[in-house]
Coordinates of C-alpha atoms in Angstrom, one line a residue:
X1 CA 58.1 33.6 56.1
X2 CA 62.0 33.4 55.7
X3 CA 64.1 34.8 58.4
X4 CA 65.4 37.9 55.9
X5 CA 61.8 38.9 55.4
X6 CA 61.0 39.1 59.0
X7 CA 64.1 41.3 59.6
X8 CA 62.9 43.3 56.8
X9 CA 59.4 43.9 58.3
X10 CA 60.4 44.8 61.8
X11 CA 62.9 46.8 60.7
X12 CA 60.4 49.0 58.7
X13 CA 58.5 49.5 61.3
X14 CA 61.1 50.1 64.1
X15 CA 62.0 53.1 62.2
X16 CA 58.8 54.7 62.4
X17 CA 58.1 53.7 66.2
X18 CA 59.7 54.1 69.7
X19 CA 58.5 50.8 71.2
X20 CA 59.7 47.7 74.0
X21 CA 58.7 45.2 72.9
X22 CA 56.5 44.9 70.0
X23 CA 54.5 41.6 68.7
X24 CA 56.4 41.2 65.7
X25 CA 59.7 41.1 67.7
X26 CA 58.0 38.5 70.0
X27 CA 55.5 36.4 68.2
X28 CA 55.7 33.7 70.9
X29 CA 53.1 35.3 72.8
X30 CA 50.6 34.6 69.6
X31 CA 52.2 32.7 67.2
X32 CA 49.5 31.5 64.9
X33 CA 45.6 33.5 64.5
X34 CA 43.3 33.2 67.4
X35 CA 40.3 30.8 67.4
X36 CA 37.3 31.2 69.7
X37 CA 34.0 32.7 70.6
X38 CA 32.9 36.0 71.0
X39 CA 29.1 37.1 71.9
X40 CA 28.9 40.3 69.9
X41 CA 27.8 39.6 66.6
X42 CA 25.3 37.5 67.4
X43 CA 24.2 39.0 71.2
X44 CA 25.6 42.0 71.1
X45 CA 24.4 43.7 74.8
X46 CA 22.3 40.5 75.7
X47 CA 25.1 38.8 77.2
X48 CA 25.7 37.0 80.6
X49 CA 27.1 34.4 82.5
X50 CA 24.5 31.5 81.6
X51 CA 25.5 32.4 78.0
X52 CA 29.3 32.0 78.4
X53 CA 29.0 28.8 80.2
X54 CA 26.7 26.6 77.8
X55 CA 28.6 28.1 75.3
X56 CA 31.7 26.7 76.9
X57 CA 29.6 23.1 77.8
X58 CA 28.7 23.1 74.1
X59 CA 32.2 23.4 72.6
X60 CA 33.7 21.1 75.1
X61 CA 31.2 18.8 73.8
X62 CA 31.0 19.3 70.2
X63 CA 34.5 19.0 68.9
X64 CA 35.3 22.8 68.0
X65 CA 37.3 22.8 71.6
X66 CA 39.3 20.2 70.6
X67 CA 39.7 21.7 67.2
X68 CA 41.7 24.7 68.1
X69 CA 38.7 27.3 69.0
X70 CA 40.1 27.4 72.6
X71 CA 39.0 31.6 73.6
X72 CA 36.1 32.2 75.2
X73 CA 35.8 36.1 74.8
X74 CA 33.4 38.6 76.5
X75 CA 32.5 41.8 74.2
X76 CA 31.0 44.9 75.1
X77 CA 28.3 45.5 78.0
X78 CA 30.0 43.0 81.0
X79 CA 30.3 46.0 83.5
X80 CA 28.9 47.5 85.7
X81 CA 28.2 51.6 85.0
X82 CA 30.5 53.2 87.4
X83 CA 33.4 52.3 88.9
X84 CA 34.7 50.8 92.5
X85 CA 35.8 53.6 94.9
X86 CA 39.3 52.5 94.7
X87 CA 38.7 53.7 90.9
X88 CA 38.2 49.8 89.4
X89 CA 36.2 48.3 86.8
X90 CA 33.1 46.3 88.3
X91 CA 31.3 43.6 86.6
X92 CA 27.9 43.4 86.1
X93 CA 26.5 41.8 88.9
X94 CA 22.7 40.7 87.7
X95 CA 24.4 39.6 84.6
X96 CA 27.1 37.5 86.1
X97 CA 26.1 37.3 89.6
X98 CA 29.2 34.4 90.3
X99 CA 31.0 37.4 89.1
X100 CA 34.2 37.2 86.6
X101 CA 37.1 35.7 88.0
X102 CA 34.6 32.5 88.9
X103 CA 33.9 32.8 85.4
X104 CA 37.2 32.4 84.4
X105 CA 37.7 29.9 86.4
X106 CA 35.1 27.6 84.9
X107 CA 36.3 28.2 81.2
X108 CA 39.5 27.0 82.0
X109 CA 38.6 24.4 83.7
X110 CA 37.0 23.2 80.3
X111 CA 40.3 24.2 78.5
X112 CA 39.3 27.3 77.4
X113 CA 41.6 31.2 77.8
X114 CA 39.6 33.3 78.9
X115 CA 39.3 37.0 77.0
X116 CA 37.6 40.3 78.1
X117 CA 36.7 44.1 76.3
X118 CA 37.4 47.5 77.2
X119 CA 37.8 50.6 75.0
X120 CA 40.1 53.2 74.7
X121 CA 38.1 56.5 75.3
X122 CA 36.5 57.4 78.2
X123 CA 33.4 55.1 77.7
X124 CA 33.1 52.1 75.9
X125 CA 30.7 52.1 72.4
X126 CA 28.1 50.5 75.1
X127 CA 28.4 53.4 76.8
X128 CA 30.3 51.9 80.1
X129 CA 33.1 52.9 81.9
X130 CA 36.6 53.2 79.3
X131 CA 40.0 52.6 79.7
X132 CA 41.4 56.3 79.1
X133 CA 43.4 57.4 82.3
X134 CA 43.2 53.9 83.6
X135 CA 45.3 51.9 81.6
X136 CA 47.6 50.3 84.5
X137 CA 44.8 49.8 87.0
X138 CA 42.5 47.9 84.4
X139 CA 45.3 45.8 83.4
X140 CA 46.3 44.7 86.3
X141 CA 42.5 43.9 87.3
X142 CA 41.9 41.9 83.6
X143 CA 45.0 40.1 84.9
X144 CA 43.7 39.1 88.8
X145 CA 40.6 37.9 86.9
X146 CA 42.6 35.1 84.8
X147 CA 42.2 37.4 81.7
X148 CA 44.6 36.7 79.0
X149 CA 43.3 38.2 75.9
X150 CA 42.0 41.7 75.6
X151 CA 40.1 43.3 72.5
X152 CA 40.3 47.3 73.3
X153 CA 37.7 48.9 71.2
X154 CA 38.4 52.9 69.9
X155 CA 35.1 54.6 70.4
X156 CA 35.0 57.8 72.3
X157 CA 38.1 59.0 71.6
X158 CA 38.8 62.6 70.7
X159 CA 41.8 64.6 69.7
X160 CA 43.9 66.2 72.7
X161 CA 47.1 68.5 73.1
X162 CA 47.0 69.3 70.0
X163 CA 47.1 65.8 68.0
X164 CA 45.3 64.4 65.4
X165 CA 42.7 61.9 65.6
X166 CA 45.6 59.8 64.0
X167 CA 47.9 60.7 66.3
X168 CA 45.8 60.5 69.2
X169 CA 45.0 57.1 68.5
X170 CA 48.6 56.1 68.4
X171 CA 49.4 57.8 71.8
X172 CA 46.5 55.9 73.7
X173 CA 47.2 52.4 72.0
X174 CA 51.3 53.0 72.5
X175 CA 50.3 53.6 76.0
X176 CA 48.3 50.3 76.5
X177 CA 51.5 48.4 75.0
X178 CA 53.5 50.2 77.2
X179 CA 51.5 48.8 80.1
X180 CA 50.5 44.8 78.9
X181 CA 54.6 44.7 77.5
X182 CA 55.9 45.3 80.8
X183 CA 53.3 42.9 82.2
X184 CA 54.9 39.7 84.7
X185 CA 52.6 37.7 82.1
X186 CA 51.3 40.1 79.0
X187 CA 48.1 39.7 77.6
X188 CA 47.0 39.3 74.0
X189 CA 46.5 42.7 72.4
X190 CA 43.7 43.1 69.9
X191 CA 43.4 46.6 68.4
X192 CA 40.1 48.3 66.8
X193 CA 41.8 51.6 66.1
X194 CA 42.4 51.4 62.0
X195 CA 38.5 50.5 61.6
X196 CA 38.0 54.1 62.6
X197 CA 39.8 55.0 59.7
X198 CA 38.4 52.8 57.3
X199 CA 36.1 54.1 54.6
X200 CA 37.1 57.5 53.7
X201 CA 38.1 58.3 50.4
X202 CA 41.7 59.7 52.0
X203 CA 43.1 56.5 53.3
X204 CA 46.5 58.0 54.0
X205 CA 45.1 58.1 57.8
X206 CA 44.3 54.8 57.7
X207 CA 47.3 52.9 56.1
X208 CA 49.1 55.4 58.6
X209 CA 47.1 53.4 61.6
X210 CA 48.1 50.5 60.1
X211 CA 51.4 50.7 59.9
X212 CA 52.0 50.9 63.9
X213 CA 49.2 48.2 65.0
X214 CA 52.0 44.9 64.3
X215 CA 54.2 46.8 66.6
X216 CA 51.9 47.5 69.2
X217 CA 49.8 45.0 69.2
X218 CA 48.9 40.7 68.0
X219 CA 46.1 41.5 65.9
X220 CA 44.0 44.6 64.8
X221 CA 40.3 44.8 63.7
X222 CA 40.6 46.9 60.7
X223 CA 37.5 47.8 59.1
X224 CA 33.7 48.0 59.7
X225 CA 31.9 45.8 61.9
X226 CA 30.7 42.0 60.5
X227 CA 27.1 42.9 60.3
X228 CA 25.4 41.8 63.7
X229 CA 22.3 38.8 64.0
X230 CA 19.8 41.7 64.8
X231 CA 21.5 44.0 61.5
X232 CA 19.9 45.1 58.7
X233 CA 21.5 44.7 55.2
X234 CA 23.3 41.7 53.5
X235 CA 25.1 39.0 55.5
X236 CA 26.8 38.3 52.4
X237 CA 27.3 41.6 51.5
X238 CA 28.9 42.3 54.5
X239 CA 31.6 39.4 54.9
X240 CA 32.6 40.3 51.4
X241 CA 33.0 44.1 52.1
X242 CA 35.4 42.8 55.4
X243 CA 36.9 40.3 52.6
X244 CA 38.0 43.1 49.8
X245 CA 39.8 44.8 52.7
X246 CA 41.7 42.1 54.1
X247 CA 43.1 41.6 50.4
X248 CA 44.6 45.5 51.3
X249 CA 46.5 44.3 53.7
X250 CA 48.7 41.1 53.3
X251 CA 52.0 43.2 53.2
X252 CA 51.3 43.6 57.3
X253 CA 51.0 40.2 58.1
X254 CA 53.4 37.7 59.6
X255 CA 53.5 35.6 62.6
X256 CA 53.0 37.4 65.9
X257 CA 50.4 39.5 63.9
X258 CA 47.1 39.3 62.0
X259 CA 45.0 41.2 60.4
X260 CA 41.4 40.8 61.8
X261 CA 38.8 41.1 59.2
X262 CA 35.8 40.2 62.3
X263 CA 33.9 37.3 63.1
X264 CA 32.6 34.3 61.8
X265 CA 28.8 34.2 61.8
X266 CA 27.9 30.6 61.0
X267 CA 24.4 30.8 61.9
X268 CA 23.4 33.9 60.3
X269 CA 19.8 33.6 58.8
X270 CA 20.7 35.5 55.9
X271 CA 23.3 33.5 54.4
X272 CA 23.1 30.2 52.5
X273 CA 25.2 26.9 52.9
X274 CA 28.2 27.6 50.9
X275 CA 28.0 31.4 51.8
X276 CA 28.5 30.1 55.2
X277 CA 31.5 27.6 54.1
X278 CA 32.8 30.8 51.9
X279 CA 33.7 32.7 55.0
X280 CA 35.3 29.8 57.0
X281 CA 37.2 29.0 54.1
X282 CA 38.3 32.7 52.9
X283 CA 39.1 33.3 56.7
X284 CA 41.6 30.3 56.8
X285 CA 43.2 31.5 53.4
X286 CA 44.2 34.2 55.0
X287 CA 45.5 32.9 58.2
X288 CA 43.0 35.5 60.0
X289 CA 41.7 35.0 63.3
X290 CA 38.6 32.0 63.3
X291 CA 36.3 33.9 66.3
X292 CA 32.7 32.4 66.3
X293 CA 29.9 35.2 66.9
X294 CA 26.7 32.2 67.2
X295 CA 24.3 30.7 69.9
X296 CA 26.9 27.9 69.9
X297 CA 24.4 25.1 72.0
X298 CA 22.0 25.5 68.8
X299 CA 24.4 25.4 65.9
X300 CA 23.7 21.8 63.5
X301 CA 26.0 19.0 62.5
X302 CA 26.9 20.4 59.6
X303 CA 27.6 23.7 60.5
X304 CA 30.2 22.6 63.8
X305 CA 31.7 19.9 61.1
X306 CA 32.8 22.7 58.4
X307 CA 33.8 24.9 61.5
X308 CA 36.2 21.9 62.2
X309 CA 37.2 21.2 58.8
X310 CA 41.0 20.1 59.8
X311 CA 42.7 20.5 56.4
X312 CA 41.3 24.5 56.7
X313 CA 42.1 25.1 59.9
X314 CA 45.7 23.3 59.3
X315 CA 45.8 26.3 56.4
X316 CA 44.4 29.0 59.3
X317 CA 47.2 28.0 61.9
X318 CA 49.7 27.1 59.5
X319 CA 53.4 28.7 61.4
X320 CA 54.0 30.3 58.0
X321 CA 51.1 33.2 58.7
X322 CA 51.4 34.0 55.4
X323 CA 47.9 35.5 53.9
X324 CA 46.6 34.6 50.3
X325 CA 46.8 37.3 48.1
X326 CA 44.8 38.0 44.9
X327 CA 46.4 36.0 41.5
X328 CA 43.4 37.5 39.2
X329 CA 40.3 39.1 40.0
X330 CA 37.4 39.5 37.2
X331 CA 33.6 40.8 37.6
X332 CA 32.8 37.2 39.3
X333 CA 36.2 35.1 40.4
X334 CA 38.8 35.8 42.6
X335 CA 41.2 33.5 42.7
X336 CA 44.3 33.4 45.4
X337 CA 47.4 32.2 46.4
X338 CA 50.2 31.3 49.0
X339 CA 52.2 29.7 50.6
X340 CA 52.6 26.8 53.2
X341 CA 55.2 26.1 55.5
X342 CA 56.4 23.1 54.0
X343 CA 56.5 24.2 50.8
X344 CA 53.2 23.3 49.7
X345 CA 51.3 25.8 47.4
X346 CA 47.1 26.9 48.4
X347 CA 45.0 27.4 45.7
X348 CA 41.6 29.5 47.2
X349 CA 38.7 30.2 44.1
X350 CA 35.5 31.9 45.2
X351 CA 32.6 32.9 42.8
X352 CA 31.4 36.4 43.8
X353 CA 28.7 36.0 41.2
X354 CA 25.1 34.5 40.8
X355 CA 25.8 31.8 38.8
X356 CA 27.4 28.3 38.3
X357 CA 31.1 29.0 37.0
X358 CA 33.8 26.3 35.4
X359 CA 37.4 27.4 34.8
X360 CA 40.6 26.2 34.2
X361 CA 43.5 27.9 36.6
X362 CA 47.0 27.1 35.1
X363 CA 49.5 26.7 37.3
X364 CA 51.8 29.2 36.0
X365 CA 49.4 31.6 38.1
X366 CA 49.8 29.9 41.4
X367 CA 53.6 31.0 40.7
X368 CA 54.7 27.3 39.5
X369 CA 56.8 28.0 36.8
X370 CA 59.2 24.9 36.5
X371 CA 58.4 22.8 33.2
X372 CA 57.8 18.6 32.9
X373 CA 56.1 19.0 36.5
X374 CA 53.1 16.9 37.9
X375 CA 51.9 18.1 41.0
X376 CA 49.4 16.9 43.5
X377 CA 46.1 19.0 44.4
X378 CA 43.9 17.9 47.6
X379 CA 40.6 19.4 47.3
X380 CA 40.4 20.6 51.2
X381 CA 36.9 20.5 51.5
X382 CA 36.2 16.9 50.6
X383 CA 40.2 14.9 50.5
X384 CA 39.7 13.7 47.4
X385 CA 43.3 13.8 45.2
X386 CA 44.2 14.9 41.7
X387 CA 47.3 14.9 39.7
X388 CA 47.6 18.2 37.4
X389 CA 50.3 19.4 35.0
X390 CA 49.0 22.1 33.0
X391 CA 46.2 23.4 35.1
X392 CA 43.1 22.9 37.7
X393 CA 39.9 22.8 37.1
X394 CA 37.2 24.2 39.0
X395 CA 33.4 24.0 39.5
X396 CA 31.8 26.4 41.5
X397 CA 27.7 27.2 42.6
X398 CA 27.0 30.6 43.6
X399 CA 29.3 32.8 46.5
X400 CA 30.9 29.3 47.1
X401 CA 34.9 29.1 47.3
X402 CA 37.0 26.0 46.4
X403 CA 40.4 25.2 48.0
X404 CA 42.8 23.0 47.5
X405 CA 46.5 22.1 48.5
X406 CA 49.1 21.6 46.4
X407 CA 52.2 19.7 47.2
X408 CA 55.7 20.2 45.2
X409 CA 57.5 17.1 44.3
X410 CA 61.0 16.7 44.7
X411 CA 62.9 19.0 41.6
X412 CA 59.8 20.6 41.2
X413 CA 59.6 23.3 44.7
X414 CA 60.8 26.8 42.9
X415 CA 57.9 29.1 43.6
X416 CA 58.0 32.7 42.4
X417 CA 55.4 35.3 44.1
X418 CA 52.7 35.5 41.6
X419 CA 49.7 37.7 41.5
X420 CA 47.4 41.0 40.6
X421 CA 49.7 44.1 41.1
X422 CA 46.9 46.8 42.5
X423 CA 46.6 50.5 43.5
X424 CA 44.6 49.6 47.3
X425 CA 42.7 52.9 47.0
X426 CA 41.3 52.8 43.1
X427 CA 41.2 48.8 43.2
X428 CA 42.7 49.0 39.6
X429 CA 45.3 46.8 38.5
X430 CA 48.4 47.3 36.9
X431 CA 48.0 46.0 32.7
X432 CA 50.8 45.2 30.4
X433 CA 49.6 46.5 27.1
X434 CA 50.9 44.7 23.4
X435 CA 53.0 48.3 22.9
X436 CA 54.9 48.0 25.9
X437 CA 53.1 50.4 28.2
X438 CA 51.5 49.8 31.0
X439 CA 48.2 51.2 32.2
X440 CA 46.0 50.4 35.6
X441 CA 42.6 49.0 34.7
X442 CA 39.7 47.9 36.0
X443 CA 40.8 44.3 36.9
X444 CA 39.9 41.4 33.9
X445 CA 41.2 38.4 35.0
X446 CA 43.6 38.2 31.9
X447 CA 47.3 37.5 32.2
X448 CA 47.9 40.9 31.1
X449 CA 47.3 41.4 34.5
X450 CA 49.2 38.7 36.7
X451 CA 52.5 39.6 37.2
X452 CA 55.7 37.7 38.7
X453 CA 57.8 39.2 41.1
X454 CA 61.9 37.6 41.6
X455 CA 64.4 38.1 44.4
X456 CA 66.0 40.1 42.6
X457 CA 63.2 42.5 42.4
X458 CA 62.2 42.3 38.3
X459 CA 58.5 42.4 37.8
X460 CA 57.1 41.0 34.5
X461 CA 53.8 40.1 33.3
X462 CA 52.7 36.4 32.5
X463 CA 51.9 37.7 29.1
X464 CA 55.0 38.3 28.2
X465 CA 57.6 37.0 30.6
X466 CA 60.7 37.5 28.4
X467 CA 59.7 41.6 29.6
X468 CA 60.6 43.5 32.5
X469 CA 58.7 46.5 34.3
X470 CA 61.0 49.5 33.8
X471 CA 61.5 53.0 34.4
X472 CA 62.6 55.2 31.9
X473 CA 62.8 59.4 32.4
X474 CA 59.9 59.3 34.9
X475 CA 57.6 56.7 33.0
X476 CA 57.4 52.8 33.0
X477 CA 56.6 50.9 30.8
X478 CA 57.8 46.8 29.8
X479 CA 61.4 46.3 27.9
X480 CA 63.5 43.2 27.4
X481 CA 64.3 41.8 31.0
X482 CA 68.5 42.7 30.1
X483 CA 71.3 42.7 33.4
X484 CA 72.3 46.6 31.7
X485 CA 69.2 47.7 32.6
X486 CA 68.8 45.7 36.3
X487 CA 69.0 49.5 38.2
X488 CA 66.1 50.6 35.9
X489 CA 64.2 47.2 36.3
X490 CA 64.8 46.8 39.9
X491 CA 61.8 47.5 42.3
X492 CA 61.2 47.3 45.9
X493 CA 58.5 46.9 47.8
X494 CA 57.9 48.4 51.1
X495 CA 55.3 47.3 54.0
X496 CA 54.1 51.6 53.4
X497 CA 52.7 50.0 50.1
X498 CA 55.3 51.5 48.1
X499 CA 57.0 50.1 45.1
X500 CA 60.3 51.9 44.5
X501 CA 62.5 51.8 41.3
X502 CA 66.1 51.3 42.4
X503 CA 67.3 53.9 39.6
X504 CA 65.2 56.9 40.1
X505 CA 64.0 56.3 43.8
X506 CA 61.2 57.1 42.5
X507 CA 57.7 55.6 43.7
X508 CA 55.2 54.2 41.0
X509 CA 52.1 56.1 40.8
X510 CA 48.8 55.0 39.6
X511 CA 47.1 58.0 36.9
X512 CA 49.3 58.2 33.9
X513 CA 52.1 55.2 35.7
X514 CA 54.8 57.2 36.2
X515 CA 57.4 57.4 38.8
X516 CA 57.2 60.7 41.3
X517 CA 58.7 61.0 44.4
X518 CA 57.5 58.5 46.9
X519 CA 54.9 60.3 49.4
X520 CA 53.8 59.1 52.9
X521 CA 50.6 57.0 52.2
X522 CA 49.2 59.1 49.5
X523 CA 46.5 57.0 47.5
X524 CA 48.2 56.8 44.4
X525 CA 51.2 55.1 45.9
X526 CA 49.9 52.0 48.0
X527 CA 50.1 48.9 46.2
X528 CA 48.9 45.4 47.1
X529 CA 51.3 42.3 45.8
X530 CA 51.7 38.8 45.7
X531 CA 52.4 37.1 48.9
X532 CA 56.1 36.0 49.2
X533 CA 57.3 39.4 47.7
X534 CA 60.5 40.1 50.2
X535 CA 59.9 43.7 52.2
X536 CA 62.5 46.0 52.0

């Protein structure tokens, strides 16, 4: 992400927040996505202190240490049910009778950070002893224990002095950044509170939650939980309802935060080969956090060998932290975009549907719009090379995802942000009509609906590129791209969701696309966008 951009974002959001410091401003302390284990999806309360250290044997033996996935990270149900005299958190002794800071000790000692849980209400969703009221205390006994990570869950909380839930919220996890910012040594911040506003028709509280996690925190888990070993349901179903809602969210994203969309559950009985590859690969596109829920000890060869894929987890860590965003959606592909830190474009196709699919992907819709060009693809999943001018091909079995990276040669590195333009509530995407109108549709997958977004903030479809987006007396529609009109054909996007027409100030609004004046997070207004499009 360029160095303007960044100022944009933090800027944004310091004007909505009193903060210290805030993870955007210091994304040293996390500077690429997390990668680890955690025992909650697959264990849930049946943890302990045998489980932690095969798991840590295992890793340090199987390659995924040495492939990044350095956190070991304890979930719910450690403690103890009531706390010290002095008012301290207590582990649970049967369950980790060597008790935590030996613990922590020993996963380090195999190169591992060591990660705990607590939860902002009163008790934790286990029902153990919370956080609320004793913020200071707790983080200072995380931090005697060798604790440098710390997921703070958001059950149990209730509205007081008059807040909202919303608000509420926002006081208690301002608070715990107060107290881990002003840390000797701070500790990794991970934040549950927008998945408790996730799901409700009315998502102004939620992209209102979202808005202040970057600032308070590294990363933030921000819808439903990734369906558990024990769950009933889909598997599938599941990582792909925690999938559409990451695609919400790129605008939030940058280095020193990530969105979280959960865990990865690579040995799931539910799921199939490539559903398991799907969500490893869909993960790293985004640059989300890689934290294995499993019985690690018993997972096969070729489960640990897609989990170390180095070309994905190259994408997953890249400095860039830029998340792929949705080029075309139809009833059975998605196909997505973004950029790499050296310039190189990613190129991520999964098959949502129940059959074998074959398409060609120009690359006018990975944003590469320079004529004459031959560019080089490497299919990440197996190395293997191809040179392509015109477009890509793809072959893909059922809920399996192909990536590939594509580098620029020299005269041939302009990229311009490509992709869907979407209402995040409705899922609808913006549709350049023959008549110059423009409507929002159920998303088809045509060019119609793939739009390309310049610096100077003119948006026009890949139908018909010689035509702008542009306001006119309170409705848009497309005209001529022409310099007279540049106020009327200027838009800006902000991280609210907002896209704003530098002529009327007016907000675009999805029911009969008009311009009305820009509200605070109402559905109509949030947009998603391509990747790359500058925040004002």
């Amino acid at each position: 992400m360029n160095q303007t951009k960044g100022i944009f974002f933090a800027a944004a959001l310091a004007a909505m927040l009193p903060q210290t410091y805030g993870s955007i401003e210091r994304s040293s302390l996390l500077p690429t996505p997390p990668m680890g284990f955690n025992n909650w999806a697959r264990f849930m309360c049946d943890l302990n202190e045998t489980l932690f250290t095969e798991t840590a044997d295992a890793m340090a033996s199987n390659g995924l240490r040495d492939a990044g996935y350095n956190r070991i990270n304890l979930d719910d149900c450690w403690m103890a049910y009531q706390r010290a005299d002095n008012g301290s958190l207590q582990w649970n002794t049967t369950k980790f009778p060597h008790g935590l800071p030996w613990l922590g000790n020993y996963v380090k000692a195999k190169g591992f950070n060591f990660g705990i849980y607590e939860d902002s209400g009163n008790l934790t969703c286990g029902g153990y002893p919370g956080s609320y009221n004793y913020e200071e205390l707790d983080a200072n006994t995380f931090a005697s224990w060798g604790v440098d990570y710390l997921k703070v869950d958001g059950c149990n909380v209730y509205a007081t002095q008059g807040r909202t839930l919303e608000e509420e919220y926002k006081h208690r996890y301002g608070h715990w950044h107060q107290v881990l910012s002003h840390m000797e040594h701070p500790l990794i911040f991970s934040e549950s509170a927008p998945a408790y506003f996730a799901g409700t028709e009315n998502r102004t509280d939620w992209y209102t939650v979202m808005d202040w996690v970057p600032v308070y925190g590294e990363l933030a888990r921000h819808s439903t939980d990734i369906l558990v070993y024990s769950g009933a349901g889909s598997a599938w179903d599941s990582i792909m309802n925690n999938y559409n809602y990451n695609t919400l969210l790129a605008r939030y994203q940058r280095p020193g935060y990530f969105n979280d969309p959960d865990f990865l559950i690579p040995d799931h009985p539910g799921l199939t080969a490539d559903e398991k590859r799907s969500h490893f690969a869909l993960w790293a596109s985004f640059s989300a956090p890689l934290i294995i829920s499993a019985y690690i000890p018993a997972l096969s060869k070729d489960e640990v060998a897609y989990l170390s894929n180095k070309a994905l987890i190259a994408v997953d860590q890249d400095s860039l932290a830029q998340q792929a965003t949705l080029v075309s959606r139809d009833d059975t592909l998605d196909i997505l975009t973004r950029s790499l830190s050296n310039g190189d474009r990613l190129l991520t196709v999964l098959n949502r549907g129940n059959t074998i699919v074959k398409t060609d992907i120009p690359i006018q819709w990975l944003g590469l719009t320079e004529t004459g060009c031959t560019y080089t693809a490497e299919d990440l999943w197996d190395s293997s090379l191809q040179k392509v001018s015109s477009h890509i091909t793809v072959l893909l079995a059922t809920h399996a995802t192909a990536v590939f990276r594509i580098s620029l040669p020299k005269g041939c590195s302009t990229v311009v942000p490509t992709g869907l333009v979407f209402n995040t509530a409705s899922g609808h995407c913006l549709t350049a009509s023959s008549n110059s109108s423009v409507t929002f549709e159920s998303c088809n997958g045509q060019a119609s609906q793939i739009w390309q977004v310049t610096s100077s903030g003119a948006i026009s479809p890949l139908s018909s590129a010689a035509q702008c987006l542009t306001a006119t007396c309170g409705s848009v529609g497309i005209q001529a791209c022409h310099s007279s009109k540049s106020d009327a054909q200027k838009w800006t996007y902000a991280v609210t969701g907002n896209l704003k027409n530098a002529k009327t100030g007016g907000c675009l609004t999805e029911g009969l696309v008009q311009l009305q004046r820009c509200l605070d997070e109402t559905n109509g207004q949030v947009f998603g966008l391509p990747s790359g499009v500058q925040l004002s």
